[in-house]
Amino acid sequence: MRLADYTTVRLGGPARGFVRADREEELIEAVRTADASGEPVLVLGGGSNLVVADEGFEGTVIQVATRGVTRGTDPGVLTVAAGEEWDAVVARTVAEGLAGLECLSGIPGLAGATPIQNVGAYGQEVSETITRVRVYDRTSGDVTEIPREQCGFGYRTSRFRGADRFVVLSVTFRLAVRVRSAPVRYAELAAALGVAPGEAVASTEARSAVIELRQRKGMVIDPADPDTRSVGSFFVNPVLDGAALAAVEAAARARCGPETRVPRFAATEPGLVKVPAAWLIERAGFGKGYNPGDGARISSKHTLALVNSGSASTAALVALARQIRDGVRDAFGVSLTPEPVLVGVTL
Ligand SMILES: Cc1cc2nc3c(=O)[nH]c(=O)nc-3n(C[C@H](O)[C@H](O)[C@H](O)COP(=O)(O)OP(=O)(O)OC[C@H]3O[C@@H](n4cnc5c(N)ncnc54)[C@H](O)[C@@H]3O)c2cc1C
């Protein structure tokens, strides 16, 4: 097997071993057995946030394929097995009149991966509705429940990210029981829905609008659309303090003209702002469709998505990412951080 067949960017060499775990006990047992023999483990969900080396993975890949959604006595509470397809979960909650996940429609991958980087889009993050995460702890060998307050959620991060200690078994969400969406915070989505930011709409409408916006940007996997052969956004939006923002503004004015205004939006941490990585990348000279010619290119629909045009290697994709990162650093002094998990490669 080649991991390219299991990643949305269709890249990645072979793995030494591959186990598919359809039941939770199989998942725990597979990890436990590998750990006992010192075999490196890569837990695989939908492969939508993974960049794997061309050389592959020297260890065992354990594919999470557990299924099941259970309801609590509280009608807004549901516990989702790690292997459930994320967008099907969102579709189901919207259809059942539960609000809180509708803006996270159209995101590929599995439910168990959503806490890892605190999946977010269009003004919602899973950390707002997750109440606990059930995990297998590879250090203690126990199955435990981690309440939201101990998950270390932040912007595209959590205590699970970059740490191999926990295997997510299931995730519990508490959603609002109503057919109206959560207040629409994201300006672009509010405009598409024809409402003012902060207003609510029917959750079904919010879901459709999000999917339409995402499709236009190549952010919904579609085998017929080569721009979707990606890991989604390759870089996270940099979070800057006042001094760093001032330096970017000065660089932007010098580079793009004295009237230039650097876009920004509020970060969760007080006093900090997020600057769109896409804006920096474009102003550094890498526009949509930028193609250095070795199979990896920027999506023609979305500056943040690096695409395998069909003939790319992981090395080519990473080389493009490096070129962009270095270009932005040279132009604006900002060091972009990759969003996907890199396996066997570094930037
Ligand atoms: C077209 C496209 C659009 C995207 N849009 C968004 C977006 O809007 N917002 C956003 O946040 N992300 C987005 N992503 C990124 C990605 O979809 C999410 O990060 C998703 O949650 C990854 O899920 P996955 O099952 O594919 O994880 P994988 O890619 O399989 O794994 C990602 C990481 O999580 C670990 N992991 C997976 N499952 C488990 C588990 N059960 N226990 C422990 N570790 C686990 C893996 O080991 C790996 O380190 C997008 C990706 C694509 C391709």
Short mmCIF file of C-alpha atoms and ligand atoms in Angstrom, two decimals:
data_model
loop_
_atom_site.label_atom_id
_atom_site.label_comp_id
_atom_site.label_asym_id
_atom_site.label_seq_id
_atom_site.Cartn_x
_atom_site.Cartn_y
_atom_site.Cartn_z
CA MET A 1 0.00 0.00 0.00
CA ARG A 2 1.00 3.59 -0.54
CA LEU A 3 -0.14 6.30 1.82
CA ALA A 4 -0.91 8.40 -1.26
CA ASP A 5 -4.08 6.31 -1.54
CA TYR A 6 -5.16 7.46 1.93
CA THR A 7 -4.37 11.18 1.85
CA THR A 8 -6.47 13.88 0.20
CA VAL A 9 -3.37 15.42 -1.41
CA ARG A 10 -2.64 11.97 -2.89
CA LEU A 11 0.96 11.95 -1.71
CA GLY A 12 2.99 9.69 0.59
CA GLY A 13 5.09 6.55 0.19
CA PRO A 14 4.54 3.09 1.68
CA ALA A 15 4.11 2.14 5.34
CA ARG A 16 5.76 -0.88 6.89
CA GLY A 17 2.49 -2.07 8.37
CA PHE A 18 -1.17 -1.14 8.01
CA VAL A 19 -4.05 -2.05 10.33
CA ARG A 20 -7.67 -0.98 9.89
CA ALA A 21 -9.54 -0.82 13.19
CA ASP A 22 -13.31 -1.11 12.80
CA ARG A 23 -14.00 -1.50 16.50
CA GLU A 24 -12.71 0.48 19.45
CA GLU A 25 -11.13 -2.60 21.07
CA GLU A 26 -9.26 -3.29 17.83
CA LEU A 27 -8.00 0.28 17.75
CA ILE A 28 -6.73 0.14 21.32
CA GLU A 29 -5.24 -3.32 20.83
CA ALA A 30 -3.44 -2.31 17.63
CA VAL A 31 -1.87 0.71 19.33
CA ARG A 32 -1.02 -1.27 22.47
CA THR A 33 0.65 -4.06 20.48
CA ALA A 34 2.70 -1.64 18.42
CA ASP A 35 3.74 0.31 21.52
CA ALA A 36 4.77 -2.88 23.33
CA SER A 37 7.13 -3.80 20.50
CA GLY A 38 8.51 -0.28 20.05
CA GLU A 39 6.94 0.02 16.60
CA PRO A 40 6.27 3.65 15.55
CA VAL A 41 2.56 4.36 15.05
CA LEU A 42 0.76 6.76 12.76
CA VAL A 43 -2.93 7.12 13.60
CA LEU A 44 -4.77 7.77 10.34
CA GLY A 45 -8.16 9.40 10.02
CA GLY A 46 -9.32 10.71 6.65
CA GLY A 47 -5.79 11.78 5.69
CA SER A 48 -6.95 15.33 4.98
CA ASN A 49 -4.39 17.06 7.18
CA LEU A 50 -1.38 14.87 6.49
CA VAL A 51 1.72 15.43 4.40
CA VAL A 52 3.68 12.17 4.33
CA ALA A 53 7.21 11.77 2.95
CA ASP A 54 7.78 10.14 -0.42
CA GLU A 55 9.81 7.55 1.47
CA GLY A 56 6.68 6.64 3.44
CA PHE A 57 6.38 5.75 7.10
CA GLU A 58 8.77 3.41 8.91
CA GLY A 59 6.17 1.92 11.20
CA THR A 60 2.54 0.86 11.38
CA VAL A 61 -0.32 3.00 10.17
CA ILE A 62 -3.48 2.40 12.19
CA GLN A 63 -6.56 3.52 10.32
CA VAL A 64 -9.46 4.59 12.53
CA ALA A 65 -12.70 3.12 11.16
CA THR A 66 -14.84 2.95 14.32
CA ARG A 67 -18.47 4.00 13.90
CA GLY A 68 -21.40 5.03 16.02
CA VAL A 69 -23.20 8.09 17.34
CA THR A 70 -24.90 7.84 20.73
CA ARG A 71 -27.32 10.34 22.22
CA GLY A 72 -27.31 11.47 25.84
CA THR A 73 -30.47 11.95 27.89
CA ASP A 74 -30.04 15.66 27.17
CA PRO A 75 -31.28 16.00 23.54
CA GLY A 76 -28.40 18.32 22.58
CA VAL A 77 -25.66 15.92 23.64
CA LEU A 78 -24.14 13.43 21.25
CA THR A 79 -21.06 11.25 21.45
CA VAL A 80 -19.43 10.47 18.13
CA ALA A 81 -17.00 7.62 17.46
CA ALA A 82 -13.63 8.78 16.13
CA GLY A 83 -14.12 7.05 12.78
CA GLU A 84 -17.37 8.78 11.84
CA GLU A 85 -17.08 10.95 8.76
CA TRP A 86 -17.17 14.54 10.00
CA ASP A 87 -19.40 16.12 7.38
CA ALA A 88 -22.00 13.35 7.79
CA VAL A 89 -22.06 14.19 11.52
CA VAL A 90 -22.63 17.87 10.75
CA ALA A 91 -25.35 17.05 8.19
CA ARG A 92 -27.10 14.86 10.72
CA THR A 93 -27.07 17.46 13.49
CA VAL A 94 -28.43 20.13 11.16
CA ALA A 95 -31.17 17.78 9.93
CA GLU A 96 -32.09 16.96 13.54
CA GLY A 97 -32.44 20.61 14.56
CA LEU A 98 -29.21 20.93 16.54
CA ALA A 99 -27.13 24.10 16.19
CA GLY A 100 -23.43 24.70 16.76
CA LEU A 101 -21.65 22.77 14.00
CA GLU A 102 -23.38 24.13 10.88
CA CYS A 103 -20.50 26.45 9.89
CA LEU A 104 -18.14 23.47 9.99
CA SER A 105 -19.93 21.89 7.02
CA GLY A 106 -17.94 20.49 4.12
CA ILE A 107 -14.71 19.88 6.05
CA PRO A 108 -13.18 16.52 5.13
CA GLY A 109 -11.82 13.96 7.57
CA LEU A 110 -13.17 12.12 10.58
CA ALA A 111 -14.73 13.23 13.85
CA GLY A 112 -11.83 11.90 15.95
CA ALA A 113 -9.39 14.31 14.33
CA THR A 114 -11.48 17.43 14.96
CA PRO A 115 -10.17 18.10 18.49
CA ILE A 116 -6.54 17.62 17.36
CA GLN A 117 -6.25 21.01 15.68
CA ASN A 118 -9.53 22.43 17.03
CA VAL A 119 -11.09 22.39 13.58
CA GLY A 120 -12.64 25.70 12.69
CA ALA A 121 -14.14 27.64 9.80
CA TYR A 122 -16.51 30.51 9.11
CA GLY A 123 -16.58 31.69 12.71
CA GLN A 124 -17.04 28.35 14.50
CA GLU A 125 -14.56 26.01 16.19
CA VAL A 126 -15.26 22.56 17.60
CA SER A 127 -13.88 23.69 20.98
CA GLU A 128 -17.07 25.76 21.44
CA THR A 129 -19.27 22.66 21.51
CA ILE A 130 -16.99 19.80 22.62
CA THR A 131 -17.62 18.89 26.25
CA ARG A 132 -15.21 15.95 26.53
CA VAL A 133 -12.87 13.75 24.53
CA ARG A 134 -12.52 10.06 25.33
CA VAL A 135 -8.99 8.83 24.71
CA TYR A 136 -6.69 5.88 24.99
CA ASP A 137 -3.67 7.14 26.92
CA ARG A 138 -0.58 5.47 25.47
CA THR A 139 1.49 6.47 28.51
CA SER A 140 -0.73 4.93 31.19
CA GLY A 141 -2.49 2.33 29.03
CA ASP A 142 -5.87 3.59 30.33
CA VAL A 143 -8.99 4.84 28.63
CA THR A 144 -9.92 8.22 30.12
CA GLU A 145 -12.18 11.16 29.47
CA ILE A 146 -10.64 14.59 29.12
CA PRO A 147 -13.04 17.48 29.83
CA ARG A 148 -12.95 20.44 27.46
CA GLU A 149 -11.14 22.66 29.99
CA GLN A 150 -8.20 20.25 29.95
CA CYS A 151 -7.98 19.93 26.16
CA GLY A 152 -5.75 23.01 25.77
CA PHE A 153 -7.75 24.32 22.83
CA GLY A 154 -6.41 27.32 20.95
CA TYR A 155 -6.40 28.58 17.37
CA ARG A 156 -5.80 25.43 15.27
CA THR A 157 -4.24 23.67 18.21
CA SER A 158 -4.87 21.63 21.36
CA ARG A 159 -2.91 19.51 23.80
CA PHE A 160 -3.39 16.60 21.35
CA ARG A 161 -1.60 18.28 18.46
CA GLY A 162 2.02 17.29 18.01
CA ALA A 163 1.79 14.90 20.97
CA ASP A 164 1.33 11.23 20.24
CA ARG A 165 0.20 10.36 23.75
CA PHE A 166 -3.55 10.18 23.17
CA VAL A 167 -5.61 8.26 20.66
CA VAL A 168 -9.04 9.85 20.36
CA LEU A 169 -11.76 7.22 20.70
CA SER A 170 -14.84 9.45 20.72
CA VAL A 171 -15.85 13.06 21.06
CA THR A 172 -18.86 14.41 22.96
CA PHE A 173 -20.58 17.60 21.79
CA ARG A 174 -23.26 19.68 23.45
CA LEU A 175 -25.33 21.48 20.82
CA ALA A 176 -28.22 23.90 21.10
CA VAL A 177 -31.60 22.33 20.40
CA ARG A 178 -32.96 24.70 17.77
CA VAL A 179 -33.34 24.95 14.03
CA ARG A 180 -31.78 28.43 13.94
CA SER A 181 -28.01 28.59 13.55
CA ALA A 182 -25.61 30.03 16.08
CA PRO A 183 -25.15 33.79 15.42
CA VAL A 184 -23.28 34.13 12.12
CA ARG A 185 -20.00 35.81 13.02
CA TYR A 186 -18.02 35.55 9.82
CA ALA A 187 -18.55 38.61 7.62
CA GLU A 188 -18.20 36.76 4.29
CA LEU A 189 -20.78 34.17 5.36
CA ALA A 190 -23.17 36.80 6.73
CA ALA A 191 -22.93 38.66 3.40
CA ALA A 192 -23.61 35.46 1.45
CA LEU A 193 -26.68 34.87 3.62
CA GLY A 194 -27.83 38.47 3.34
CA VAL A 195 -27.81 39.09 7.11
CA ALA A 196 -25.81 41.32 9.42
CA PRO A 197 -22.96 39.66 11.35
CA GLY A 198 -24.37 38.37 14.64
CA GLU A 199 -27.77 37.44 13.23
CA ALA A 200 -28.96 33.84 13.07
CA VAL A 201 -30.46 32.03 10.07
CA ALA A 202 -31.91 28.54 9.60
CA SER A 203 -29.06 26.07 10.21
CA THR A 204 -29.89 24.36 6.92
CA GLU A 205 -29.35 27.69 5.13
CA ALA A 206 -26.06 28.28 6.93
CA ARG A 207 -24.87 24.80 5.96
CA SER A 208 -25.77 25.29 2.28
CA ALA A 209 -24.13 28.72 2.16
CA VAL A 210 -20.94 27.44 3.79
CA ILE A 211 -20.72 24.53 1.36
CA GLU A 212 -21.26 26.84 -1.60
CA LEU A 213 -18.56 29.27 -0.41
CA ARG A 214 -16.19 26.38 0.23
CA GLN A 215 -16.84 24.82 -3.19
CA ARG A 216 -15.98 28.11 -4.88
CA LYS A 217 -12.63 28.02 -3.08
CA GLY A 218 -11.95 24.34 -3.85
CA MET A 219 -12.35 23.55 -0.16
CA VAL A 220 -14.80 20.66 -0.55
CA ILE A 221 -13.19 17.47 -1.80
CA ASP A 222 -14.34 16.77 -5.35
CA PRO A 223 -12.46 14.18 -7.44
CA ALA A 224 -13.53 16.13 -10.54
CA ASP A 225 -11.87 19.31 -9.25
CA PRO A 226 -8.04 19.07 -9.25
CA ASP A 227 -7.87 22.17 -7.01
CA THR A 228 -9.21 20.03 -4.16
CA ARG A 229 -6.22 17.65 -4.21
CA SER A 230 -4.76 19.38 -1.18
CA VAL A 231 -4.65 19.39 2.61
CA GLY A 232 -6.85 22.49 2.72
CA SER A 233 -5.03 25.55 4.01
CA PHE A 234 -1.30 24.88 4.13
CA PHE A 235 -0.52 27.74 6.51
CA VAL A 236 -2.32 29.09 9.54
CA ASN A 237 -3.03 32.80 9.79
CA PRO A 238 -0.24 34.42 11.80
CA VAL A 239 -1.29 35.87 15.15
CA LEU A 240 0.58 39.14 15.78
CA ASP A 241 1.02 41.56 18.66
CA GLY A 242 0.98 45.33 18.15
CA ALA A 243 4.71 45.65 17.43
CA ALA A 244 4.75 42.80 14.91
CA LEU A 245 1.66 44.23 13.18
CA ALA A 246 3.31 47.66 12.95
CA ALA A 247 6.36 46.08 11.32
CA VAL A 248 4.16 44.26 8.79
CA GLU A 249 2.28 47.49 8.06
CA ALA A 250 5.54 49.35 7.42
CA ALA A 251 6.80 46.59 5.15
CA ALA A 252 3.45 46.46 3.32
CA ARG A 253 3.44 50.24 2.72
CA ALA A 254 6.99 50.14 1.43
CA ARG A 255 6.24 47.22 -0.84
CA CYS A 256 2.67 47.85 -2.04
CA GLY A 257 2.21 51.64 -1.68
CA PRO A 258 1.56 54.18 1.09
CA GLU A 259 -2.23 53.64 1.07
CA THR A 260 -1.93 49.92 1.77
CA ARG A 261 -3.93 48.66 4.75
CA VAL A 262 -3.05 45.24 6.13
CA PRO A 263 -6.30 43.33 6.79
CA ARG A 264 -6.67 41.87 10.26
CA PHE A 265 -9.28 40.33 12.47
CA ALA A 266 -9.54 39.76 16.19
CA ALA A 267 -7.67 36.82 17.68
CA THR A 268 -9.03 35.06 20.76
CA GLU A 269 -6.16 36.35 22.89
CA PRO A 270 -6.66 39.99 23.96
CA GLY A 271 -4.39 42.52 22.24
CA LEU A 272 -3.50 40.17 19.38
CA VAL A 273 -4.75 40.13 15.81
CA LYS A 274 -4.81 37.55 13.04
CA VAL A 275 -3.55 38.65 9.65
CA PRO A 276 -4.73 36.56 6.69
CA ALA A 277 -1.82 34.40 5.51
CA ALA A 278 -3.35 34.47 2.02
CA TRP A 279 -3.00 38.26 1.86
CA LEU A 280 0.68 38.09 2.84
CA ILE A 281 1.37 35.27 0.37
CA GLU A 282 -0.25 37.11 -2.53
CA ARG A 283 1.55 40.38 -1.72
CA ALA A 284 4.82 38.46 -1.51
CA GLY A 285 4.35 37.47 -5.15
CA PHE A 286 2.62 34.09 -4.99
CA GLY A 287 -0.82 34.43 -6.50
CA LYS A 288 -3.55 31.90 -7.17
CA GLY A 289 -2.39 29.28 -9.69
CA TYR A 290 1.33 30.01 -9.06
CA ASN A 291 3.10 27.04 -10.57
CA PRO A 292 6.85 26.48 -10.33
CA GLY A 293 6.41 23.57 -12.73
CA ASP A 294 7.28 20.42 -10.83
CA GLY A 295 3.76 19.17 -10.13
CA ALA A 296 2.94 21.19 -7.01
CA ARG A 297 1.16 24.52 -7.42
CA ILE A 298 -1.07 26.98 -5.64
CA SER A 299 -4.78 26.29 -6.16
CA SER A 300 -6.38 28.44 -8.84
CA LYS A 301 -9.21 29.17 -6.37
CA HIS A 302 -7.50 29.66 -3.01
CA THR A 303 -4.06 31.06 -2.26
CA LEU A 304 -3.64 29.01 0.92
CA ALA A 305 -4.17 25.62 -0.71
CA LEU A 306 -1.13 23.91 -2.18
CA VAL A 307 -2.22 21.38 -4.73
CA ASN A 308 -0.82 18.19 -6.21
CA SER A 309 -1.57 18.71 -9.88
CA GLY A 310 -1.27 14.96 -10.41
CA SER A 311 2.44 14.43 -10.91
CA ALA A 312 3.77 16.07 -7.73
CA SER A 313 5.91 14.43 -5.09
CA THR A 314 5.86 15.32 -1.43
CA ALA A 315 9.33 16.80 -1.95
CA ALA A 316 7.91 19.15 -4.60
CA LEU A 317 4.99 20.17 -2.38
CA VAL A 318 7.29 20.87 0.55
CA ALA A 319 9.72 22.78 -1.70
CA LEU A 320 6.83 25.01 -2.81
CA ALA A 321 5.75 25.53 0.80
CA ARG A 322 9.33 26.50 1.71
CA GLN A 323 9.54 28.93 -1.19
CA ILE A 324 6.32 30.61 -0.07
CA ARG A 325 7.32 30.67 3.60
CA ASP A 326 10.71 32.20 2.76
CA GLY A 327 9.16 34.70 0.35
CA VAL A 328 6.70 35.93 2.99
CA ARG A 329 9.44 36.14 5.59
CA ASP A 330 11.66 38.17 3.26
CA ALA A 331 8.79 40.50 2.29
CA PHE A 332 7.11 41.00 5.67
CA GLY A 333 9.31 39.47 8.38
CA VAL A 334 6.54 37.00 9.28
CA SER A 335 7.31 33.31 9.61
CA LEU A 336 4.32 31.27 8.43
CA THR A 337 3.51 28.07 10.32
CA PRO A 338 2.26 25.03 8.42
CA GLU A 339 -1.21 23.78 9.35
CA PRO A 340 -0.98 20.10 8.30
CA VAL A 341 0.84 17.42 10.24
CA LEU A 342 4.13 16.64 8.50
CA VAL A 343 5.24 13.00 8.66
CA GLY A 344 8.87 12.29 7.77
CA VAL A 345 9.37 15.75 6.27
CA THR A 346 10.14 19.18 7.67
CA LEU A 347 9.76 22.61 6.26
C1 LIG B 1 -10.14 20.54 1.11
C2 LIG B 1 -9.82 20.65 2.60
C3 LIG B 1 -10.42 21.63 3.34
C4 LIG B 1 -10.15 21.75 4.73
N1 LIG B 1 -10.76 22.72 5.45
C5 LIG B 1 -10.52 22.85 6.78
C6 LIG B 1 -11.15 23.87 7.55
O1 LIG B 1 -11.96 24.64 7.04
N2 LIG B 1 -10.85 23.97 8.86
C7 LIG B 1 -9.98 23.11 9.48
O2 LIG B 1 -9.76 23.23 10.68
N3 LIG B 1 -9.37 22.12 8.77
C8 LIG B 1 -9.62 21.98 7.45
N4 LIG B 1 -8.97 21.01 6.72
C9 LIG B 1 -8.00 20.14 7.37
C10 LIG B 1 -8.57 18.78 7.81
O3 LIG B 1 -9.72 18.45 7.09
C11 LIG B 1 -8.93 18.75 9.29
O4 LIG B 1 -7.80 19.03 10.07
C12 LIG B 1 -9.47 17.36 9.70
O5 LIG B 1 -9.96 17.41 11.03
C13 LIG B 1 -8.45 16.23 9.61
O6 LIG B 1 -9.15 15.03 9.80
P1 LIG B 1 -8.60 13.65 9.27
O7 LIG B 1 -9.50 12.59 9.83
O8 LIG B 1 -8.46 13.67 7.80
O9 LIG B 1 -7.18 13.57 9.98
P2 LIG B 1 -5.81 13.01 9.39
O10 LIG B 1 -5.34 13.89 8.30
O11 LIG B 1 -5.95 11.57 9.08
O12 LIG B 1 -4.87 13.20 10.66
C14 LIG B 1 -4.47 14.47 11.09
C15 LIG B 1 -3.70 14.34 12.41
O13 LIG B 1 -4.58 13.88 13.41
C16 LIG B 1 -4.13 12.65 13.96
N5 LIG B 1 -5.33 11.84 14.22
C17 LIG B 1 -6.33 11.55 13.36
N6 LIG B 1 -7.28 10.83 13.99
C18 LIG B 1 -6.85 10.67 15.26
C19 LIG B 1 -7.38 9.99 16.41
N7 LIG B 1 -8.55 9.35 16.39
N8 LIG B 1 -6.65 10.02 17.57
C20 LIG B 1 -5.46 10.65 17.62
N9 LIG B 1 -4.92 11.29 16.58
C21 LIG B 1 -5.61 11.30 15.41
C22 LIG B 1 -3.22 12.05 12.89
O14 LIG B 1 -2.29 11.16 13.46
C23 LIG B 1 -2.58 13.30 12.35
O15 LIG B 1 -1.56 13.72 13.23
C24 LIG B 1 -9.24 20.86 5.34
C25 LIG B 1 -8.62 19.87 4.56
C26 LIG B 1 -8.92 19.77 3.20
C27 LIG B 1 -8.25 18.69 2.38
#
